[in-house]
Short mmCIF file of C-alpha atoms in Angstrom, two decimals:
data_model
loop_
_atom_site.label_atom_id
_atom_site.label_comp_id
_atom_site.label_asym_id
_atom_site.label_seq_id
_atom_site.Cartn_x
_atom_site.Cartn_y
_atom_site.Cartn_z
CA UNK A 1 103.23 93.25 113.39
CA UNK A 2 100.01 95.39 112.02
CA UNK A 3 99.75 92.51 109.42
CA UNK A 4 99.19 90.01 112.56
CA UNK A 5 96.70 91.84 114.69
CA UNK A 6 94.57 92.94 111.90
CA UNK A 7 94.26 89.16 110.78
CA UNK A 8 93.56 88.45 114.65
CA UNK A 9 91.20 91.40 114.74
CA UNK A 10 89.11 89.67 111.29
CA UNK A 11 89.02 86.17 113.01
CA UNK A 12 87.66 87.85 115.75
CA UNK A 13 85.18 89.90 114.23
CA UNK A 14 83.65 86.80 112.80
CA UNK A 15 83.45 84.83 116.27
CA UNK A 16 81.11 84.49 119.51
CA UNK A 17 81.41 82.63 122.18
CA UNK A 18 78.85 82.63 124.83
CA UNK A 19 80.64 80.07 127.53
CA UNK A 20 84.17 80.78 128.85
CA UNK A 21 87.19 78.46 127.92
CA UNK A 22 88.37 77.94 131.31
CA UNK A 23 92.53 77.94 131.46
CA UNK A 24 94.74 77.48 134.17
CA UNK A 25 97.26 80.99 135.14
CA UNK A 26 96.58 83.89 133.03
CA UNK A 27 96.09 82.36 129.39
CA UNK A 28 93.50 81.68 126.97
CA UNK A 29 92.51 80.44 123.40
CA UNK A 30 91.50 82.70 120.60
CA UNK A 31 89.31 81.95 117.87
CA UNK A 32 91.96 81.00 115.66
CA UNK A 33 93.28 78.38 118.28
CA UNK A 34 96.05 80.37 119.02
CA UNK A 35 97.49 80.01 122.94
CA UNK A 36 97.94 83.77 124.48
CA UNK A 37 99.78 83.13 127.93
CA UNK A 38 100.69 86.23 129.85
CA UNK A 39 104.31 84.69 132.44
CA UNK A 40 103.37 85.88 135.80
CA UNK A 41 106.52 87.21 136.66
CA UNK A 42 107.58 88.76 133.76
CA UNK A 43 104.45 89.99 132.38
CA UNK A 44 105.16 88.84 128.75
CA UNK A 45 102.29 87.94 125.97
CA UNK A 46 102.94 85.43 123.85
CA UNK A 47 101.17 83.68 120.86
CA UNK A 48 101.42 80.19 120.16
CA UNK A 49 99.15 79.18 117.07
CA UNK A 50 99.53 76.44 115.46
CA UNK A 51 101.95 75.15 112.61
CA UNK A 52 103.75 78.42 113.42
CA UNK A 53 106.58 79.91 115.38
CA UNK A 54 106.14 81.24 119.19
CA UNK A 55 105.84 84.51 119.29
CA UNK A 56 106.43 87.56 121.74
CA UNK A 57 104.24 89.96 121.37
CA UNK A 58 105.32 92.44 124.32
CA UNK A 59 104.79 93.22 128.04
CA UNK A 60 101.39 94.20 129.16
CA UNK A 61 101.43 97.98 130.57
CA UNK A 62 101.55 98.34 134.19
CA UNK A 63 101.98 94.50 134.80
CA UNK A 64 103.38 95.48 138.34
CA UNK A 65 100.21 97.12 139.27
CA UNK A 66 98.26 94.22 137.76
CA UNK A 67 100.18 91.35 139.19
CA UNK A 68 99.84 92.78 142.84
CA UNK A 69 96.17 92.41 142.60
CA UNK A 70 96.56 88.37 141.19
CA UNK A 71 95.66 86.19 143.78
CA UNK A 72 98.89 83.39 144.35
CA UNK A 73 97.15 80.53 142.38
CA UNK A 74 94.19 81.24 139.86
CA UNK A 75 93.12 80.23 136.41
CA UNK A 76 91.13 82.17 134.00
CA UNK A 77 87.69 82.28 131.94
CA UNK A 78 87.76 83.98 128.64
CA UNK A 79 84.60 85.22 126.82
CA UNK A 80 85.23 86.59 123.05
CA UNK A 81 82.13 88.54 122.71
CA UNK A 82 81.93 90.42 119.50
CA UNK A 83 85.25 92.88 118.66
CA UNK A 84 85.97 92.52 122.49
CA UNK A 85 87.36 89.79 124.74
CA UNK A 86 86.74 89.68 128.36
CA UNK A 87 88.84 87.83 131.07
CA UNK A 88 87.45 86.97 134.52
CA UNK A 89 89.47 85.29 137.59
CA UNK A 90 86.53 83.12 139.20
CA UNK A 91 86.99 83.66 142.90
CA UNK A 92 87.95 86.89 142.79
CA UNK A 93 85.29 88.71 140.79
CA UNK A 94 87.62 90.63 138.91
CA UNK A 95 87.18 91.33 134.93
CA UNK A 96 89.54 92.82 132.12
CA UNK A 97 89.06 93.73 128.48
CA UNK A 98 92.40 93.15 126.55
CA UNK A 99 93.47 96.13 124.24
CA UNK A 100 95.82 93.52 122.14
CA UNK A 101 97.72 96.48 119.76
CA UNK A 102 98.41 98.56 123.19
CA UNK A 103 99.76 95.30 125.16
CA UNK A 104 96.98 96.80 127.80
CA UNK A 105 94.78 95.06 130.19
CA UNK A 106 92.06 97.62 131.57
CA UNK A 107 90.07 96.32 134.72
CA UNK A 108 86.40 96.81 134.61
CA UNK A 109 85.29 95.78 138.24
CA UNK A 110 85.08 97.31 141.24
CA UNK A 111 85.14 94.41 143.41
CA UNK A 112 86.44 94.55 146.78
CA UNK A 113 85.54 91.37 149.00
CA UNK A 114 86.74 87.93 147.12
CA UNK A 115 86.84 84.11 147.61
CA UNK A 116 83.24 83.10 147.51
CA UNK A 117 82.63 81.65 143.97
CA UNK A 118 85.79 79.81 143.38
CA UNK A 119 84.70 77.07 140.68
CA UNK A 120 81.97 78.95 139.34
CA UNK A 121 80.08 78.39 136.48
CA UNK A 122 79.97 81.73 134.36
CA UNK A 123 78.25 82.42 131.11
CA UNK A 124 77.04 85.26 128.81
CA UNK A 125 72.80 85.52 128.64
CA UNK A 126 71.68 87.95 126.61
CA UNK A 127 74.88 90.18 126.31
CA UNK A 128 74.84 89.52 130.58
CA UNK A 129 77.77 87.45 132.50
CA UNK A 130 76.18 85.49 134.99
CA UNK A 131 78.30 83.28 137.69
CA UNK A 132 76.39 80.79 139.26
CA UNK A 133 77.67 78.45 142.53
CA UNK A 134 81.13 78.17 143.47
CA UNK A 135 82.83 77.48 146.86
CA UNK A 136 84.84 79.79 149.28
CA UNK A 137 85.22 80.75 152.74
CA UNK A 138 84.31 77.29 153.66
CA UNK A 139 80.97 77.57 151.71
CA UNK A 140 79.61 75.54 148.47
CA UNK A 141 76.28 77.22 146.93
CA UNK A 142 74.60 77.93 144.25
CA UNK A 143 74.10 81.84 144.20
CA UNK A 144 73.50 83.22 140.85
CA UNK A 145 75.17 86.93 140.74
CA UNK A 146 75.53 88.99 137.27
CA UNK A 147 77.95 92.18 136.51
CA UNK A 148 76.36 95.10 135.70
CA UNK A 149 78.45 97.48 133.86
CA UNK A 150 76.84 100.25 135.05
CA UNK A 151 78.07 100.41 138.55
CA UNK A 152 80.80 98.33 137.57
CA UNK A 153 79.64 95.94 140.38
CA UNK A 154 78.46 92.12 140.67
CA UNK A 155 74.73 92.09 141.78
CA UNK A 156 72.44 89.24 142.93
CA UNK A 157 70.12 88.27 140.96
CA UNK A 158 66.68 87.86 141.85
CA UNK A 159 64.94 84.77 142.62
CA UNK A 160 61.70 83.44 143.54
CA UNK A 161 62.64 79.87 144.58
CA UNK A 162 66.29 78.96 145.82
CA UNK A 163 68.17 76.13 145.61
CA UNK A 164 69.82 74.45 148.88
CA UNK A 165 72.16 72.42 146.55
CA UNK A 166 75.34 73.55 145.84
CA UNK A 167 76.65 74.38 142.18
CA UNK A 168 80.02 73.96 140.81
CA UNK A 169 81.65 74.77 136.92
CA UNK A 170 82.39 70.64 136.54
CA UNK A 171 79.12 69.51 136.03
CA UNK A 172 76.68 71.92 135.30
CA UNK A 173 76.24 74.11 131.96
CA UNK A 174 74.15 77.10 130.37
CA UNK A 175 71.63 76.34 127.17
CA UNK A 176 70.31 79.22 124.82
CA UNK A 177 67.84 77.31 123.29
CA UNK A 178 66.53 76.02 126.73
CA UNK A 179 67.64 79.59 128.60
CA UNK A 180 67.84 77.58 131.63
CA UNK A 181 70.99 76.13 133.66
CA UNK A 182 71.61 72.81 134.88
CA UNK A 183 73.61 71.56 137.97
CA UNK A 184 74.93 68.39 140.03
CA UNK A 185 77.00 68.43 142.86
CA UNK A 186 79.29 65.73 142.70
CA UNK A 187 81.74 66.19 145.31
CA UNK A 188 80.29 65.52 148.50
CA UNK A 189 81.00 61.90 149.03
CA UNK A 190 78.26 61.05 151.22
CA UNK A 191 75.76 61.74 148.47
CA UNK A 192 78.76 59.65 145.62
CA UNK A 193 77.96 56.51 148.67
CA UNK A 194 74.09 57.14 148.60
CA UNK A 195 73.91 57.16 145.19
CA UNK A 196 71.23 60.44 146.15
CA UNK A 197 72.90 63.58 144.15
CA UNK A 198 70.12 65.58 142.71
CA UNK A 199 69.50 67.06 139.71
CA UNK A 200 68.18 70.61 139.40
CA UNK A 201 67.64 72.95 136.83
CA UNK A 202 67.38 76.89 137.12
CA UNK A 203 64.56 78.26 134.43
CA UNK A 204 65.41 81.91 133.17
CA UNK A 205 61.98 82.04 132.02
CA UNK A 206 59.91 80.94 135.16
CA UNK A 207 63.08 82.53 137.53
CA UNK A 208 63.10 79.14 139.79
CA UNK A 209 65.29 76.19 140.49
CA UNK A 210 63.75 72.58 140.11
CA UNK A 211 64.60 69.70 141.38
CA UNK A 212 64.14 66.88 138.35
CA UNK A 213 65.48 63.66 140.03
CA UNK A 214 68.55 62.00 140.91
CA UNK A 215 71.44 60.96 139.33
CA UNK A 216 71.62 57.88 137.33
CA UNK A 217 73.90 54.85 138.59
CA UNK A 218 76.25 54.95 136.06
CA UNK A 219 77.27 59.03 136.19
CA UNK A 220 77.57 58.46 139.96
CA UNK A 221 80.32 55.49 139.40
CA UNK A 222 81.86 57.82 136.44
CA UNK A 223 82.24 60.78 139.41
CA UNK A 224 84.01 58.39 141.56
CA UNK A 225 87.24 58.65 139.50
CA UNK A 226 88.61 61.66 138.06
CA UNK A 227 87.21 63.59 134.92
CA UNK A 228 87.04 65.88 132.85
CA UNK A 229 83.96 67.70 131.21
CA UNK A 230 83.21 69.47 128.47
CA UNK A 231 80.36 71.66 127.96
CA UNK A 232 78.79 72.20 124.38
CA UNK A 233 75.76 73.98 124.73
CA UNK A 234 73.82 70.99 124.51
CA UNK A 235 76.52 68.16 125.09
CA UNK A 236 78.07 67.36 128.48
CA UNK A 237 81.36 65.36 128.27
CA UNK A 238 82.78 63.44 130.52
CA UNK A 239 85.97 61.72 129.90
CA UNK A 240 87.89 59.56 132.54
CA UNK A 241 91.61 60.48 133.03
CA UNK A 242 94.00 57.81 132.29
CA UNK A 243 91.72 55.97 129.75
CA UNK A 244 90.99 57.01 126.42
CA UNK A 245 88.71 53.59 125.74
CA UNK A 246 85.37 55.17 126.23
CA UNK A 247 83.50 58.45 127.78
CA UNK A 248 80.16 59.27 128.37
CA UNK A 249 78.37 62.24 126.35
CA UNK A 250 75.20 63.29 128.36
CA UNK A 251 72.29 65.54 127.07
CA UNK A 252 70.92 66.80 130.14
CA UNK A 253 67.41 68.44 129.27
CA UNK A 254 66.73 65.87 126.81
CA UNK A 255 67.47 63.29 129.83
CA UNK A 256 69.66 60.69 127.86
CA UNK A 257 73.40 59.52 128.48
CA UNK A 258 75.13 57.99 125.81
CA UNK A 259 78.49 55.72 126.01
CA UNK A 260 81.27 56.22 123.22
CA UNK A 261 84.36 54.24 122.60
CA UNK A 262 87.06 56.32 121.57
CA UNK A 263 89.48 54.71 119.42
CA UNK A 264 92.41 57.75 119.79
CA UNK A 265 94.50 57.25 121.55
CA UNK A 266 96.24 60.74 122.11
CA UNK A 267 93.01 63.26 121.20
CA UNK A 268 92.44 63.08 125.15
CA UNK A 269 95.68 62.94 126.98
CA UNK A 270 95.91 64.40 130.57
CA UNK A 271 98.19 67.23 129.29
CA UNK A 272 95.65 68.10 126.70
CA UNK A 273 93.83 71.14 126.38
CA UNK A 274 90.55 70.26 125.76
CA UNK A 275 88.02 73.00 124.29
CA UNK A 276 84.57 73.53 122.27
CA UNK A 277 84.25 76.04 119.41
CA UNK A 278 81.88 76.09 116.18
CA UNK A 279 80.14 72.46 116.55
CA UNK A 280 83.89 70.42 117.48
CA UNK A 281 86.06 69.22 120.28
CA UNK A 282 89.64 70.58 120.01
CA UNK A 283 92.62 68.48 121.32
CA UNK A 284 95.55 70.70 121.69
CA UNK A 285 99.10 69.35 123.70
CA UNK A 286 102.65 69.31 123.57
CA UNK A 287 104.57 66.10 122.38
CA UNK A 288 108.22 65.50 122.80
CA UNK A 289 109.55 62.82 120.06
CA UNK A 290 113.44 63.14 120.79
CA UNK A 291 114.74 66.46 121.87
CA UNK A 292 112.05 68.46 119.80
CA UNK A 293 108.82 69.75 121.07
CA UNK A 294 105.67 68.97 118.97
CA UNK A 295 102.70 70.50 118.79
CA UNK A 296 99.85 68.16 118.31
CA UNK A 297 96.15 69.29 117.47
CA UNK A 298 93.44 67.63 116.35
CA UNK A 299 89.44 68.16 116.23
CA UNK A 300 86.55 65.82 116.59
CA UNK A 301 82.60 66.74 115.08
CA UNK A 302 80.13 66.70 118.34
CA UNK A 303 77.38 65.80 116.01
CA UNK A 304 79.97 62.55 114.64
CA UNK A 305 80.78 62.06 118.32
CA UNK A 306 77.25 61.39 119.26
CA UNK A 307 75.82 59.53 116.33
CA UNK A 308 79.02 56.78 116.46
CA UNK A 309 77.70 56.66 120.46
CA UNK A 310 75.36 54.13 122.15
CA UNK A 311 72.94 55.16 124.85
CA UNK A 312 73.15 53.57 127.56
CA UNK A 313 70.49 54.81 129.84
CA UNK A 314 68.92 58.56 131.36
CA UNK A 315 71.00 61.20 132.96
CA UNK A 316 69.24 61.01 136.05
CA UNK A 317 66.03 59.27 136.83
CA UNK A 318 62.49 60.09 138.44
CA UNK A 319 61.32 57.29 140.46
CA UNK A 320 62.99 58.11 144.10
CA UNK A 321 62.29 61.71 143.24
CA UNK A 322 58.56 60.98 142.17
CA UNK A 323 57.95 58.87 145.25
CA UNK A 324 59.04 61.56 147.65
CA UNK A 325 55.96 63.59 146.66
CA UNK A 326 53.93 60.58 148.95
CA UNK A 327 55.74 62.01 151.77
CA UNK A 328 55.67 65.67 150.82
CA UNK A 329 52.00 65.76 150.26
CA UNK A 330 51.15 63.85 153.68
CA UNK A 331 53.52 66.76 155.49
CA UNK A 332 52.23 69.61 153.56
CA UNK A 333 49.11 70.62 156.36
CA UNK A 334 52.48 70.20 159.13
CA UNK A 335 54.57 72.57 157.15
CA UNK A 336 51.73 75.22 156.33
CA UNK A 337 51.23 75.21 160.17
CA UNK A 338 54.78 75.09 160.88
CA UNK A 339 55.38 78.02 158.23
CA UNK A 340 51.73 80.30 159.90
CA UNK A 341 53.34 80.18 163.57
CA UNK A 342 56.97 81.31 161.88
CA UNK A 343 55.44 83.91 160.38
CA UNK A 344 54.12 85.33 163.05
CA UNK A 345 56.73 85.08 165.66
CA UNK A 346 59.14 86.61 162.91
CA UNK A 347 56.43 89.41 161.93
CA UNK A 348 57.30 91.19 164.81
CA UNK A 349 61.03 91.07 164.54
CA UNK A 350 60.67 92.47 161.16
CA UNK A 351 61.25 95.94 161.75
CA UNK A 352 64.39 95.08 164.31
CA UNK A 353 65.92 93.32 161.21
CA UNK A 354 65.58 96.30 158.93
CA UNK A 355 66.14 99.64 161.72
CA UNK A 356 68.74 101.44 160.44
CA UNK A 357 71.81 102.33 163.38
CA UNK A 358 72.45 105.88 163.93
CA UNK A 359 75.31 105.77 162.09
CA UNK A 360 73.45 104.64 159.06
CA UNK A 361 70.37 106.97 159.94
CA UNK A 362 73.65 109.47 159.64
CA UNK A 363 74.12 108.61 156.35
CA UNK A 364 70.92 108.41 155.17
CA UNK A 365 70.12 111.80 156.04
CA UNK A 366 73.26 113.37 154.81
CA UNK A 367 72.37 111.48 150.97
CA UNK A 368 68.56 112.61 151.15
CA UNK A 369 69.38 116.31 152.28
CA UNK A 370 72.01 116.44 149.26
CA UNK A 371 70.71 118.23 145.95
CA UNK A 372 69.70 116.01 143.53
CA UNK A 373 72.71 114.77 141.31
CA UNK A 374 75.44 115.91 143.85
CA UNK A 375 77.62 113.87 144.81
CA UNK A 376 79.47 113.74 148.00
CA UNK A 377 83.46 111.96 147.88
CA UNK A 378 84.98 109.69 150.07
CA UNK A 379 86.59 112.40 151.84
CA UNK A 380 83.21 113.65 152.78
CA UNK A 381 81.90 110.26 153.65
CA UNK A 382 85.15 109.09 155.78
CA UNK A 383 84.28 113.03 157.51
CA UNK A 384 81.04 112.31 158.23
CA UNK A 385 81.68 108.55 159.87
CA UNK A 386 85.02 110.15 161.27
CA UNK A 387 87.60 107.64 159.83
CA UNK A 388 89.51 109.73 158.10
CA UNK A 389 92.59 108.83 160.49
CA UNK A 390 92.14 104.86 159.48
CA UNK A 391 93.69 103.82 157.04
CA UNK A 392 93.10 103.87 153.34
CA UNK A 393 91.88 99.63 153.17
CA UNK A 394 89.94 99.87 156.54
CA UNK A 395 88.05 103.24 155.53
CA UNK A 396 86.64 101.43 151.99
CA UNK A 397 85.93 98.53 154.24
CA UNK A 398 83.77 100.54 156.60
CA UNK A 399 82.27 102.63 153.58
CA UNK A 400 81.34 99.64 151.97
CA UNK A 401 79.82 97.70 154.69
CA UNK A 402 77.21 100.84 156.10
CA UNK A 403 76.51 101.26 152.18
CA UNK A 404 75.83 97.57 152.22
CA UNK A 405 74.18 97.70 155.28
CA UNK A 406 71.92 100.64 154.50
CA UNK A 407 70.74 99.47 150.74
CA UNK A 408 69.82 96.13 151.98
CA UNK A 409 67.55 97.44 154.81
CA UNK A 410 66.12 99.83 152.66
CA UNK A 411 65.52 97.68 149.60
CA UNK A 412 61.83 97.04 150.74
CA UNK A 413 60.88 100.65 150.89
CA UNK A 414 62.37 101.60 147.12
CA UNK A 415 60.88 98.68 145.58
CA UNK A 416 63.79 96.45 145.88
CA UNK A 417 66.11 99.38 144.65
CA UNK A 418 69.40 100.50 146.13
CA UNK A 419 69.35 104.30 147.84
CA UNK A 420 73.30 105.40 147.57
CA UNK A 421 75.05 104.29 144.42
CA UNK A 422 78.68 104.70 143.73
CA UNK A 423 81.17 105.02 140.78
CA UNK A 424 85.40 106.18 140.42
CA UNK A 425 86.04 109.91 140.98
CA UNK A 426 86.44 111.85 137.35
CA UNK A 427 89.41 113.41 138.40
CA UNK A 428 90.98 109.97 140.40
CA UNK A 429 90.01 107.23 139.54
CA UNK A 430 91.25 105.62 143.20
CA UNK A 431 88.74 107.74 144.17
CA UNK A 432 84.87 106.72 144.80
CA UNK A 433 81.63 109.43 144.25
CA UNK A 434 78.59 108.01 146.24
CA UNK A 435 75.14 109.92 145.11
CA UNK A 436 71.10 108.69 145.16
CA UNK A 437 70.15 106.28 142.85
CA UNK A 438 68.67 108.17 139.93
CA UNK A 439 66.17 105.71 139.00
CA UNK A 440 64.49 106.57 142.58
CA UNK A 441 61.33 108.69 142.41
CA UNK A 442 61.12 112.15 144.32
CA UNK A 443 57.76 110.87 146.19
CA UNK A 444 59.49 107.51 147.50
CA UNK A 445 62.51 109.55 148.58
CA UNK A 446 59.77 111.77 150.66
CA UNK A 447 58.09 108.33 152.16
CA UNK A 448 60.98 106.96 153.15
CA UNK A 449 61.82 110.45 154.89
CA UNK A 450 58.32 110.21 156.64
CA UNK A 451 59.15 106.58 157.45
CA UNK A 452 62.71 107.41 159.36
CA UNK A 453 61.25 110.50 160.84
CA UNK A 454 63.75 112.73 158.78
#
């Protein structure tokens, strides 16, 4: 048993990935190809690598106490990052690190609200995980949030131009060498009829979204059936189900589509596992000549893939997009008008929008009056807002919306920093210690007193 995890622990050592292998219930692919599946009900790990026997490993500690927290259907992205790997449940928000020889799942998050980013597209940048777009609570978007391991929270991040278009994990993809993110929406069906689904692509480096064009004709007919996809890096995928005759391989940032014409006919099954690692496409699935189970696995070079390929055409083109800018430019003097008088009727509801209630002027004053670095508990808080006789879910509901409430209206006045921070009581973890943001100076803490008349 030692033997097998310190082999496990070498191939490990020796791999990163920076996109997550997205699996369906709780299980995943290591770098040596092996399947980990955790059984929901039991709470068993198992190994299934290839050419060799199944194997149970053991039941994950506490899998009670994790399984109550699972939502009823959910799949998985897993990130090997270094000596660690890190497992996140898109929708939820939630994130483990596995402890493999102590069968041990630790949760790293925090979260408490769930079911906005369902479908998300997430990603490591620069040792960050990013989750961009998603759907939930009858919502599609394209909001780019990061975890911060510091608070142990998901944050937004910053942007200086939006996007209105929604994102979603199916066809849109991260590139280092670019550092920028691409994304098409290609689910709503009156844009599939229109043949009008935009392109856009988010730039780390100038920290805006662009629209680039629309669609080309023949991804639009592709999105019409169902796919698959298959992000590289630099490759996008996309391979119809129920036909292994041809796929198309699109390089998005380059702007060219390409048309291959597979002559496999079980590397892309429906029942296959389909997955990227170290320059190849991996095929894994189960075949069943006679009453014995087969394992069949195969791999495929992306660079082979693409030079044996034909293109056929641009990923999406520029002409409708370039001939919108007639229209834009004759509106702009409407819309700089239009914007002045919105400006100025909403100047004055400004300060409305950001007075603190007096429950959160309460608060406020209770944080700012504290010493420096003390920190008051939940019992305190739940004292001071009198909720102590609610119980435990709807006090951390009502905690976390006035520290929502009051961080967001004071962002503006802390130079778009949070006042109250919060992290798990030493002594119980259940437990939360709220205190001032450290990073806040001592002569903004005394303006914003000024400002609140404290």
């Amino acid at each position: 048993m030692k033997k097998r995890y310190a082999i496990f622990f070498t191939i490990l050592s020796l791999s990163t990935f920076a996109f997550g292998q997205v699996h369906k219930g709780f299980q995943w692919i290591s770098p040596d190809h092996s399947l980990f599946k955790i059984d929901i009900n039991s709470g068993i790990l198992s190994q299934d690598a290839p050419n060799k026997l199944k194997l149970e490993l053991g039941k994950i500690q506490d899998w009670e106490s994790i399984k109550s927290e699972l939502p009823g259907d959910f799949g998985v992205n897993a990130f090997y990052q270094a000596d660690s790997l890190l497992i996140t449940i898109p929708g939820t928000g939630q994130i483990y690190s596995l402890d493999l020889p102590n069968l041990k799942l630790n949760r790293l998050d925090q979260t408490f609200f769930r079911g906005y980013n369902f479908n998300a597209s997430q990603f490591f940048r620069k040792d960050t995980l990013f989750s961009i777009g998603g759907e939930g609570f009858w919502l599609k978007h394209s909001i780019i949030t990061y975890y911060n391991p510091q608070t142990s929270e998901w944050a937004f991040y910053k942007l200086q131009k939006d996007n209105k278009h929604p994102s979603k994990n199916k066809f849109s993809g991260y590139s280092k060498e670019q550092d920028a993110f691409f994304s098409s929406f290609l689910e709503v069906d009156e844009n599939l009829k229109n043949n009008k689904v935009p392109f856009r692509v988010y730039s780390f480096k100038n920290d805006s979204w662009e629209e680039k064009g629309f669609l080309s004709n023949p991804i639009i007919d592709f999105a019409k059936n169902n796919y698959r996809t298959i992000w590289t890096g630099k490759y996008l995928f996309l391979i119809f189900d129920n036909s292994d005759s041809k796929y198309y391989i699109a390089e998005p940032f380059e702007n060219v589509l390409f048309e291959h014409k597979s002559t496999n006919d079980q590397f892309y099954l429906n029942n296959s596992e389909l997955y990227f690692r170290n320059g190849k496409i991996f095929s894994r699935s189960m075949a069943s000549p006679g009453k014995i189970d087969k394992l069949y696995f195969d791999s495929l070079s992306v660079d082979s893939l693409v030079n044996q390929s034909s293109i056929i055409g641009q990923v999406y083109g520029y002409n409708d997009f370039r001939n919108r800018n007639i229209g834009i430019a004759l509106t702009t003097l409407l819309m700089l008008t239009a914007s002045f008088l919105y400006y100025r009727k909403r100047k004055n509801l400004k300060m409305e929008d950001y007075t603190l209630t007096e429950v959160e002027l309460l608060v406020v004053k209770k944080f700012i009056n504290q010493t420096i670095g003390i920190k008051i508990s939940s019992i305190e808080l739940n004292n001071l807002l009198e909720i102590s006789t609610k119980t435990y879910d709807n006090q951390r509901q009502i905690r976390y919306r006035i520290i929502g409430a009051i961080n967001q209206k004071l962002r503006r006045d802390l130079d778009s920093k949070d006042l109250i921070f919060r992290s798990s009581n030493i002594e119980d973890k259940r437990m939360m210690d709220y205190y001032i943001n450290p990073d806040i100076k001592a002569k903004d803490l005394e303006k914003l007193m000024k400002s609140l008349n404290l």
